[in-house]
mmCIF file of C-alpha atoms in Angstrom:
data_model
loop_
_atom_site.group_PDB
_atom_site.id
_atom_site.type_symbol
_atom_site.label_atom_id
_atom_site.label_comp_id
_atom_site.label_asym_id
_atom_site.label_seq_id
_atom_site.Cartn_x
_atom_site.Cartn_y
_atom_site.Cartn_z
ATOM 1 C CA UNK A 958 62.921 -56.753 41.042
ATOM 2 C CA UNK A 959 59.246 -56.985 39.970
ATOM 3 C CA UNK A 960 57.773 -60.279 38.935
ATOM 4 C CA UNK A 961 56.661 -60.389 35.263
ATOM 5 C CA UNK A 962 53.094 -61.058 36.067
ATOM 6 C CA UNK A 963 52.930 -58.539 38.984
ATOM 7 C CA UNK A 964 51.778 -55.399 37.017
ATOM 8 C CA UNK A 965 48.484 -56.820 35.653
ATOM 9 C CA UNK A 966 47.597 -57.881 39.225
ATOM 10 C CA UNK A 967 48.499 -54.513 40.590
ATOM 11 C CA UNK A 968 46.306 -52.841 37.992
ATOM 12 C CA UNK A 969 43.384 -54.993 38.658
ATOM 13 C CA UNK A 970 43.551 -54.489 42.462
ATOM 14 C CA UNK A 971 44.190 -50.803 42.379
ATOM 15 C CA UNK A 972 41.611 -50.259 39.538
ATOM 16 C CA UNK A 973 38.725 -52.019 41.244
ATOM 17 C CA UNK A 974 39.427 -50.313 44.597
ATOM 18 C CA UNK A 975 39.635 -46.862 42.870
ATOM 19 C CA UNK A 976 36.441 -47.302 40.845
ATOM 20 C CA UNK A 977 34.408 -48.097 44.003
ATOM 21 C CA UNK A 978 35.643 -44.874 45.520
ATOM 22 C CA UNK A 979 35.516 -42.721 42.434
ATOM 23 C CA UNK A 980 32.149 -43.539 40.841
ATOM 24 C CA UNK A 981 29.807 -42.196 43.598
ATOM 25 C CA UNK A 982 32.071 -39.313 44.361
ATOM 26 C CA UNK A 983 32.150 -38.195 40.850
ATOM 27 C CA UNK A 984 28.576 -38.966 39.836
ATOM 28 C CA UNK A 985 26.765 -37.763 42.936
ATOM 29 C CA UNK A 986 27.402 -34.116 42.339
ATOM 30 C CA UNK A 987 23.995 -32.558 43.409
ATOM 31 C CA UNK A 988 22.553 -32.643 46.938
ATOM 32 C CA UNK A 989 20.359 -35.628 47.550
ATOM 33 C CA UNK A 990 16.759 -34.662 48.501
ATOM 34 C CA UNK A 991 15.279 -38.037 49.402
ATOM 35 C CA UNK A 992 14.898 -38.152 53.307
ATOM 36 C CA UNK A 993 15.487 -41.879 53.495
ATOM 37 C CA UNK A 994 18.780 -41.747 51.406
ATOM 38 C CA UNK A 995 20.004 -38.708 53.406
ATOM 39 C CA UNK A 996 19.365 -40.544 56.654
ATOM 40 C CA UNK A 997 20.875 -43.799 55.322
ATOM 41 C CA UNK A 998 24.130 -41.928 54.341
ATOM 42 C CA UNK A 999 24.043 -40.116 57.671
ATOM 43 C CA UNK A 1000 24.087 -43.485 59.535
ATOM 44 C CA UNK A 1001 26.305 -45.522 57.232
ATOM 45 C CA UNK A 1002 29.728 -44.270 58.586
ATOM 46 C CA UNK A 1003 29.089 -45.218 62.231
ATOM 47 C CA UNK A 1004 27.491 -48.558 61.019
ATOM 48 C CA UNK A 1005 30.474 -49.541 58.852
ATOM 49 C CA UNK A 1006 33.118 -48.466 61.398
ATOM 50 C CA UNK A 1007 31.614 -50.029 64.334
ATOM 51 C CA UNK A 1008 31.029 -53.404 62.629
ATOM 52 C CA UNK A 1009 34.666 -53.248 61.303
ATOM 53 C CA UNK A 1010 35.878 -52.957 64.802
ATOM 54 C CA UNK A 1011 33.665 -55.504 66.629
ATOM 55 C CA UNK A 1012 34.227 -58.457 66.554
ATOM 56 C CA UNK A 1013 37.435 -58.244 64.484
ATOM 57 C CA UNK A 1014 39.382 -56.355 67.229
ATOM 58 C CA UNK A 1015 39.156 -59.442 69.485
ATOM 59 C CA UNK A 1016 41.495 -61.276 67.037
ATOM 60 C CA UNK A 1017 43.761 -58.480 66.322
ATOM 61 C CA UNK A 1018 46.470 -59.348 68.862
ATOM 62 C CA UNK A 1019 48.224 -62.452 70.167
ATOM 63 C CA UNK A 1020 45.486 -63.448 72.619
ATOM 64 C CA UNK A 1021 41.818 -62.869 73.167
ATOM 65 C CA UNK A 1022 42.420 -61.569 76.661
ATOM 66 C CA UNK A 1023 44.988 -58.877 75.613
ATOM 67 C CA UNK A 1024 42.661 -57.905 72.683
ATOM 68 C CA UNK A 1025 39.659 -57.440 74.978
ATOM 69 C CA UNK A 1026 41.717 -55.359 77.529
ATOM 70 C CA UNK A 1027 43.193 -53.258 74.592
ATOM 71 C CA UNK A 1028 39.726 -52.617 73.292
ATOM 72 C CA UNK A 1029 38.374 -51.827 76.694
ATOM 73 C CA UNK A 1030 41.102 -49.251 77.188
ATOM 74 C CA UNK A 1031 40.282 -47.792 73.755
ATOM 75 C CA UNK A 1032 36.616 -47.432 74.523
ATOM 76 C CA UNK A 1033 37.270 -45.748 77.935
ATOM 77 C CA UNK A 1034 39.734 -43.163 76.648
ATOM 78 C CA UNK A 1035 37.602 -42.496 73.504
ATOM 79 C CA UNK A 1036 34.695 -41.899 75.815
ATOM 80 C CA UNK A 1037 36.649 -39.083 77.409
ATOM 81 C CA UNK A 1038 37.445 -37.811 73.883
ATOM 82 C CA UNK A 1039 41.260 -38.298 73.827
ATOM 83 C CA UNK A 1040 42.853 -37.833 70.377
ATOM 84 C CA UNK A 1041 43.060 -40.750 67.865
ATOM 85 C CA UNK A 1042 46.773 -41.191 68.514
ATOM 86 C CA UNK A 1043 46.508 -41.140 72.252
ATOM 87 C CA UNK A 1044 43.826 -43.835 72.097
ATOM 88 C CA UNK A 1045 45.673 -45.985 69.615
ATOM 89 C CA UNK A 1046 48.932 -45.791 71.649
ATOM 90 C CA UNK A 1047 47.308 -46.513 74.992
ATOM 91 C CA UNK A 1048 45.468 -49.397 73.456
ATOM 92 C CA UNK A 1049 48.623 -50.825 72.039
ATOM 93 C CA UNK A 1050 50.346 -50.343 75.402
ATOM 94 C CA UNK A 1051 47.619 -52.109 77.282
ATOM 95 C CA UNK A 1052 47.963 -55.074 74.856
ATOM 96 C CA UNK A 1053 51.668 -55.078 75.297
ATOM 97 C CA UNK A 1054 51.557 -55.046 79.164
ATOM 98 C CA UNK A 1055 48.827 -57.711 79.188
ATOM 99 C CA UNK A 1056 50.893 -59.995 77.057
ATOM 100 C CA UNK A 1057 54.063 -59.396 79.086
ATOM 101 C CA UNK A 1058 52.028 -60.522 82.152
ATOM 102 C CA UNK A 1059 50.486 -63.500 80.359
ATOM 103 C CA UNK A 1060 54.007 -64.737 79.396
ATOM 104 C CA UNK A 1061 55.444 -64.341 82.917
ATOM 105 C CA UNK B 172 42.993 -16.830 50.768
ATOM 106 C CA UNK B 173 42.136 -19.524 53.426
ATOM 107 C CA UNK B 174 43.324 -22.347 51.133
ATOM 108 C CA UNK B 175 46.723 -22.659 52.883
ATOM 109 C CA UNK B 176 45.217 -23.139 56.248
ATOM 110 C CA UNK B 177 42.903 -25.698 54.661
ATOM 111 C CA UNK B 178 45.817 -27.752 53.460
ATOM 112 C CA UNK B 179 47.760 -27.270 56.812
ATOM 113 C CA UNK B 180 44.776 -28.338 58.793
ATOM 114 C CA UNK B 181 44.449 -31.336 56.616
ATOM 115 C CA UNK B 182 48.089 -32.333 57.101
ATOM 116 C CA UNK B 183 47.615 -31.861 60.851
ATOM 117 C CA UNK B 184 44.335 -33.847 60.981
ATOM 118 C CA UNK B 185 45.981 -36.588 58.896
ATOM 119 C CA UNK B 186 48.873 -36.943 61.279
ATOM 120 C CA UNK B 187 47.258 -39.335 63.774
ATOM 121 C CA UNK B 188 45.979 -41.441 60.742
ATOM 122 C CA UNK B 189 49.590 -41.352 59.307
ATOM 123 C CA UNK B 190 51.039 -42.689 62.558
ATOM 124 C CA UNK B 191 48.201 -45.376 62.900
ATOM 125 C CA UNK B 192 48.758 -46.436 59.355
ATOM 126 C CA UNK B 193 52.426 -46.697 59.709
ATOM 127 C CA UNK B 194 52.099 -49.310 62.337
ATOM 128 C CA UNK B 195 49.318 -51.235 60.528
ATOM 129 C CA UNK B 196 51.013 -51.208 57.199
ATOM 130 C CA UNK B 197 54.293 -52.303 58.791
ATOM 131 C CA UNK B 198 52.382 -55.470 59.766
ATOM 132 C CA UNK B 199 51.222 -55.679 56.159
ATOM 133 C CA UNK B 200 54.785 -55.302 54.853
ATOM 134 C CA UNK B 201 55.903 -58.196 57.058
ATOM 135 C CA UNK B 202 52.913 -60.312 55.820
ATOM 136 C CA UNK B 203 53.501 -59.537 52.124
ATOM 137 C CA UNK B 204 57.174 -60.471 52.141
ATOM 138 C CA UNK B 205 56.320 -63.643 54.163
ATOM 139 C CA UNK B 206 53.899 -64.542 51.357
ATOM 140 C CA UNK B 207 56.502 -64.092 48.674
ATOM 141 C CA UNK B 208 56.256 -60.622 47.431
ATOM 142 C CA UNK B 209 59.303 -58.319 46.847
ATOM 143 C CA UNK B 210 59.772 -55.317 49.018
ATOM 144 C CA UNK B 211 59.102 -52.982 46.054
ATOM 145 C CA UNK B 212 56.017 -54.950 45.115
ATOM 146 C CA UNK B 213 54.549 -54.628 48.655
ATOM 147 C CA UNK B 214 55.174 -50.913 48.716
ATOM 148 C CA UNK B 215 53.608 -50.366 45.336
ATOM 149 C CA UNK B 216 50.425 -52.173 46.392
ATOM 150 C CA UNK B 217 50.162 -49.960 49.384
ATOM 151 C CA UNK B 218 50.786 -46.813 47.479
ATOM 152 C CA UNK B 219 48.184 -47.586 44.791
ATOM 153 C CA UNK B 220 45.499 -49.308 46.882
ATOM 154 C CA UNK B 221 45.567 -47.581 50.177
ATOM 155 C CA UNK B 222 43.303 -50.059 51.878
ATOM 156 C CA UNK B 223 44.037 -52.593 54.622
ATOM 157 C CA UNK B 224 41.467 -55.447 54.270
ATOM 158 C CA UNK B 225 41.530 -55.493 50.490
ATOM 159 C CA UNK B 226 45.292 -55.785 50.413
ATOM 160 C CA UNK B 227 45.384 -58.463 53.078
ATOM 161 C CA UNK B 228 43.018 -60.492 50.863
ATOM 162 C CA UNK B 229 44.740 -59.655 47.545
ATOM 163 C CA UNK B 230 48.287 -60.728 48.390
ATOM 164 C CA UNK B 231 47.677 -64.414 48.876
ATOM 165 C CA UNK B 232 45.788 -64.484 45.623
ATOM 166 C CA UNK B 233 48.591 -62.878 43.740
ATOM 167 C CA UNK B 234 51.226 -65.057 45.392
ATOM 168 C CA UNK B 235 49.437 -68.272 44.689
ATOM 169 C CA UNK B 236 49.031 -67.262 40.993
ATOM 170 C CA UNK B 237 45.127 -66.895 41.342
ATOM 171 C CA UNK B 238 42.943 -65.690 38.471
ATOM 172 C CA UNK B 239 42.322 -62.002 37.601
ATOM 173 C CA UNK B 240 38.635 -62.521 38.209
ATOM 174 C CA UNK B 241 39.160 -63.933 41.654
ATOM 175 C CA UNK B 242 41.367 -61.035 42.439
ATOM 176 C CA UNK B 243 39.001 -58.403 41.135
ATOM 177 C CA UNK B 244 35.918 -60.069 42.893
ATOM 178 C CA UNK B 245 37.772 -60.199 46.231
ATOM 179 C CA UNK B 246 38.497 -56.408 46.037
ATOM 180 C CA UNK B 247 34.939 -55.646 44.871
ATOM 181 C CA UNK B 248 33.313 -57.486 47.834
ATOM 182 C CA UNK B 249 35.735 -56.373 50.582
ATOM 183 C CA UNK B 250 36.007 -52.771 49.457
ATOM 184 C CA UNK B 251 32.249 -52.296 48.505
ATOM 185 C CA UNK B 252 31.868 -50.251 51.676
ATOM 186 C CA UNK B 253 33.734 -47.414 49.948
ATOM 187 C CA UNK B 254 30.661 -46.986 47.566
ATOM 188 C CA UNK B 255 28.669 -45.923 50.535
ATOM 189 C CA UNK B 256 31.421 -43.857 52.083
ATOM 190 C CA UNK B 257 32.081 -41.987 48.798
ATOM 191 C CA UNK B 258 28.318 -41.379 48.371
ATOM 192 C CA UNK B 259 28.212 -40.007 51.865
ATOM 193 C CA UNK B 260 31.313 -37.938 51.309
ATOM 194 C CA UNK B 261 29.972 -36.557 48.162
ATOM 195 C CA UNK B 262 27.263 -34.786 50.078
ATOM 196 C CA UNK B 263 29.768 -32.979 52.340
ATOM 197 C CA UNK B 264 32.204 -31.646 49.693
ATOM 198 C CA UNK B 265 32.272 -27.877 49.301
ATOM 199 C CA UNK B 266 30.581 -26.477 46.142
ATOM 200 C CA UNK B 267 33.970 -25.084 45.154
ATOM 201 C CA UNK B 268 35.333 -28.672 44.610
ATOM 202 C CA UNK B 269 35.637 -29.265 40.830
ATOM 203 C CA UNK B 270 35.204 -32.463 38.877
ATOM 204 C CA UNK B 271 38.952 -33.192 38.344
ATOM 205 C CA UNK B 272 39.489 -32.546 42.082
ATOM 206 C CA UNK B 273 36.808 -35.195 42.912
ATOM 207 C CA UNK B 274 38.806 -37.768 40.812
ATOM 208 C CA UNK B 275 41.821 -37.099 43.062
ATOM 209 C CA UNK B 276 39.948 -36.945 46.383
ATOM 210 C CA UNK B 277 38.264 -40.267 45.509
ATOM 211 C CA UNK B 278 41.625 -42.007 45.584
ATOM 212 C CA UNK B 279 42.169 -41.197 49.253
ATOM 213 C CA UNK B 280 38.729 -42.000 50.699
ATOM 214 C CA UNK B 281 39.832 -44.601 53.225
ATOM 215 C CA UNK B 282 37.843 -45.548 56.275
ATOM 216 C CA UNK B 283 39.929 -43.372 58.563
ATOM 217 C CA UNK B 284 40.358 -40.362 56.261
ATOM 218 C CA UNK B 285 36.522 -40.561 55.608
ATOM 219 C CA UNK B 286 35.869 -40.738 59.384
ATOM 220 C CA UNK B 287 38.074 -37.734 60.168
ATOM 221 C CA UNK B 288 36.700 -35.768 57.090
ATOM 222 C CA UNK B 289 33.138 -36.370 58.255
ATOM 223 C CA UNK B 290 33.776 -35.269 61.798
ATOM 224 C CA UNK B 291 34.367 -31.722 60.542
ATOM 225 C CA UNK B 292 31.450 -29.383 61.124
ATOM 226 C CA UNK B 293 31.957 -27.407 57.879
ATOM 227 C CA UNK B 294 31.841 -28.405 54.269
ATOM 228 C CA UNK B 295 35.088 -29.904 52.905
ATOM 229 C CA UNK B 296 37.377 -27.955 50.582
ATOM 230 C CA UNK B 297 39.776 -29.632 48.167
ATOM 231 C CA UNK B 298 42.855 -28.262 49.829
ATOM 232 C CA UNK B 299 41.865 -29.671 53.225
ATOM 233 C CA UNK B 300 41.173 -33.094 51.621
ATOM 234 C CA UNK B 301 44.576 -33.078 49.909
ATOM 235 C CA UNK B 302 46.344 -32.499 53.247
ATOM 236 C CA UNK B 303 44.198 -35.047 54.920
ATOM 237 C CA UNK B 304 45.084 -37.656 52.257
ATOM 238 C CA UNK B 305 48.778 -36.937 51.799
ATOM 239 C CA UNK B 306 50.116 -37.683 55.297
ATOM 240 C CA UNK B 307 48.214 -41.035 55.525
ATOM 241 C CA UNK B 308 49.452 -42.075 52.149
ATOM 242 C CA UNK B 309 53.084 -41.384 53.207
ATOM 243 C CA UNK B 310 52.601 -43.240 56.437
ATOM 244 C CA UNK B 311 50.911 -46.296 54.679
ATOM 245 C CA UNK B 312 53.554 -46.574 52.019
ATOM 246 C CA UNK B 313 56.667 -46.035 54.340
ATOM 247 C CA UNK B 314 55.204 -48.369 56.922
ATOM 248 C CA UNK B 315 54.762 -51.092 54.315
ATOM 249 C CA UNK B 316 58.433 -50.538 53.079
ATOM 250 C CA UNK B 317 59.751 -50.602 56.646
ATOM 251 C CA UNK B 318 57.800 -53.780 57.473
ATOM 252 C CA UNK B 319 58.869 -55.523 54.261
ATOM 253 C CA UNK B 320 62.512 -54.608 54.944
ATOM 254 C CA UNK B 321 62.481 -55.604 58.619
ATOM 255 C CA UNK B 322 60.722 -58.829 57.821
ATOM 256 C CA UNK B 323 60.423 -60.911 60.831
ATOM 257 C CA UNK B 324 63.181 -59.302 62.873
ATOM 258 C CA UNK B 325 60.652 -57.670 65.123
ATOM 259 C CA UNK B 326 59.712 -59.774 68.257
ATOM 260 C CA UNK B 327 56.223 -61.188 68.056
ATOM 261 C CA UNK B 328 54.981 -59.253 71.117
ATOM 262 C CA UNK B 329 55.535 -55.877 69.426
ATOM 263 C CA UNK B 330 53.746 -57.137 66.247
ATOM 264 C CA UNK B 331 50.858 -58.347 68.395
ATOM 265 C CA UNK B 332 50.521 -55.070 70.254
ATOM 266 C CA UNK B 333 50.676 -53.107 67.008
ATOM 267 C CA UNK B 334 47.773 -55.266 65.700
ATOM 268 C CA UNK B 335 45.201 -53.289 67.725
ATOM 269 C CA UNK B 336 46.452 -49.839 66.708
ATOM 270 C CA UNK B 337 43.977 -49.415 63.789
ATOM 271 C CA UNK B 338 41.046 -50.601 65.856
ATOM 272 C CA UNK B 339 41.945 -48.285 68.700
ATOM 273 C CA UNK B 340 41.988 -45.390 66.138
ATOM 274 C CA UNK B 341 38.539 -46.447 64.719
ATOM 275 C CA UNK B 342 37.159 -46.742 68.261
ATOM 276 C CA UNK B 343 38.287 -43.093 68.989
ATOM 277 C CA UNK B 344 36.296 -42.042 65.948
ATOM 278 C CA UNK B 345 33.139 -43.927 66.667
ATOM 279 C CA UNK B 346 32.739 -43.621 70.533
ATOM 280 C CA UNK B 347 32.364 -39.820 70.600
ATOM 281 C CA UNK B 348 29.625 -39.974 67.864
ATOM 282 C CA UNK B 349 27.873 -42.632 69.723
ATOM 283 C CA UNK B 350 28.062 -40.658 72.900
ATOM 284 C CA UNK B 351 26.559 -37.516 71.204
ATOM 285 C CA UNK B 352 23.596 -39.112 69.378
ATOM 286 C CA UNK B 353 21.153 -41.809 70.419
ATOM 287 C CA UNK B 354 20.506 -42.686 66.751
ATOM 288 C CA UNK B 355 24.193 -43.229 66.097
ATOM 289 C CA UNK B 356 24.418 -45.410 69.359
ATOM 290 C CA UNK B 357 21.435 -47.525 68.173
ATOM 291 C CA UNK B 358 22.935 -47.846 64.689
ATOM 292 C CA UNK B 359 26.375 -48.937 66.080
ATOM 293 C CA UNK B 360 24.692 -51.472 68.472
ATOM 294 C CA UNK B 361 22.601 -53.026 65.600
ATOM 295 C CA UNK B 362 25.538 -53.132 63.299
ATOM 296 C CA UNK B 363 27.774 -54.855 65.860
ATOM 297 C CA UNK B 364 25.007 -57.351 66.879
ATOM 298 C CA UNK B 365 24.603 -58.300 63.201
ATOM 299 C CA UNK B 366 28.352 -58.383 62.721
ATOM 300 C CA UNK B 367 28.635 -60.855 65.676
ATOM 301 C CA UNK B 368 25.826 -63.032 64.137
ATOM 302 C CA UNK B 369 27.966 -63.402 61.048
ATOM 303 C CA UNK B 370 31.104 -64.231 63.104
ATOM 304 C CA UNK B 371 29.544 -66.744 65.530
ATOM 305 C CA UNK B 372 26.386 -68.341 64.027
ATOM 306 C CA UNK B 373 27.405 -71.452 62.053
ATOM 307 C CA UNK B 374 25.446 -71.060 58.821
ATOM 308 C CA UNK B 375 26.243 -67.276 58.590
ATOM 309 C CA UNK B 376 29.980 -67.957 59.254
ATOM 310 C CA UNK B 377 30.240 -68.988 55.727
ATOM 311 C CA UNK B 378 29.748 -65.449 54.474
ATOM 312 C CA UNK B 379 33.203 -63.906 53.570
ATOM 313 C CA UNK B 380 34.385 -61.071 55.927
ATOM 314 C CA UNK B 381 33.920 -58.268 53.402
ATOM 315 C CA UNK B 382 30.345 -59.305 52.711
ATOM 316 C CA UNK B 383 29.349 -59.606 56.288
ATOM 317 C CA UNK B 384 30.705 -56.036 57.171
ATOM 318 C CA UNK B 385 28.789 -54.455 54.325
ATOM 319 C CA UNK B 386 25.514 -56.428 54.852
ATOM 320 C CA UNK B 387 25.548 -55.624 58.588
ATOM 321 C CA UNK B 388 26.198 -52.034 58.068
ATOM 322 C CA UNK B 389 23.565 -51.497 55.315
ATOM 323 C CA UNK B 390 20.864 -53.226 57.333
ATOM 324 C CA UNK B 391 21.733 -51.150 60.468
ATOM 325 C CA UNK B 392 21.890 -47.884 58.667
ATOM 326 C CA UNK B 393 18.741 -48.626 56.728
ATOM 327 C CA UNK B 394 16.913 -49.592 59.915
ATOM 328 C CA UNK B 395 17.899 -46.404 61.641
ATOM 329 C CA UNK B 396 17.041 -44.332 58.550
ATOM 330 C CA UNK B 397 13.418 -45.608 58.898
ATOM 331 C CA UNK B 398 13.192 -45.502 62.709
ATOM 332 C CA UNK B 399 14.996 -42.161 63.284
ATOM 333 C CA UNK B 400 15.317 -40.311 60.012
ATOM 334 C CA UNK B 401 17.276 -37.180 60.055
ATOM 335 C CA UNK B 402 15.543 -33.970 58.921
ATOM 336 C CA UNK B 403 16.942 -31.137 56.941
ATOM 337 C CA UNK B 404 18.206 -31.219 53.426
ATOM 338 C CA UNK B 405 21.795 -29.949 53.814
ATOM 339 C CA UNK B 406 23.446 -30.647 57.121
ATOM 340 C CA UNK B 407 22.299 -33.971 58.278
ATOM 341 C CA UNK B 408 25.012 -34.138 60.877
ATOM 342 C CA UNK B 409 23.811 -31.045 62.720
ATOM 343 C CA UNK B 410 20.625 -32.826 63.532
ATOM 344 C CA UNK B 411 22.058 -35.638 65.594
#
């Protein structure tokens, strides 16, 4: 079932991805003391995650309008600290309903 | 021993990620088969890579018979954000976590697992991390399998609605942090403005997606680290 040349590809892909995750986690074993580095690492999660969402979310569904509405719904319910699943489902539902209405 | 509750809590916290992953990887499965991969191949990629953007970029390269260097470079660029996430996560692992355990935990440091792990107030034990990784791995792999098998049977409107699932989940992680801390809010705002520059300003549009995400995030985080440094050596999060 596997193509002959598939396994080398798989190894390269998985290997590079794993190395990127493994090297810092294994080699940074002591607590960092430098204040800038501590602060930088403190801010990196929110920076990466927010720039991964915007603007990509606007192109994640069938139309810009439904994506914007889906995202707006996600922001509102996140603000009221609903769980991850609730927010994700409500957001999908909003996109679904919007596209139903668009296609009417 | 508290280790059991650690594992169980991890499984529980990983459940929303698992569900989110199932829907997203379902879409990946549909995509991979349409590109020409087999069902088993698609599932193997998901099981071993556990990353959405990297896989989406890798499959067309594999299917077009692209070179190994091209494939390696695409993964390096798109997944370079994990270097920073792992560095950040390394500071939050409990002292009891051993070196071999770090090798295992590293495998599962995805955007969402990382985000949920970091939202814990306490230091992270290995048992908790195993649970937190296990459920999403199952969801990601089974979702890919289901998507690859279902192919294009699913009506487009469902696929379209599922497309925002992962972003809804990430939003639910980010917004509460932004609400709590002015520094985080400024950081998110800077990162998003920079990200939009890369998306919409013509010369910057040339930069591949993976690069633009990492450049925007590094600039925003560095800027905030200078403007509003967090004090304290150990628990930086408690300061925000």
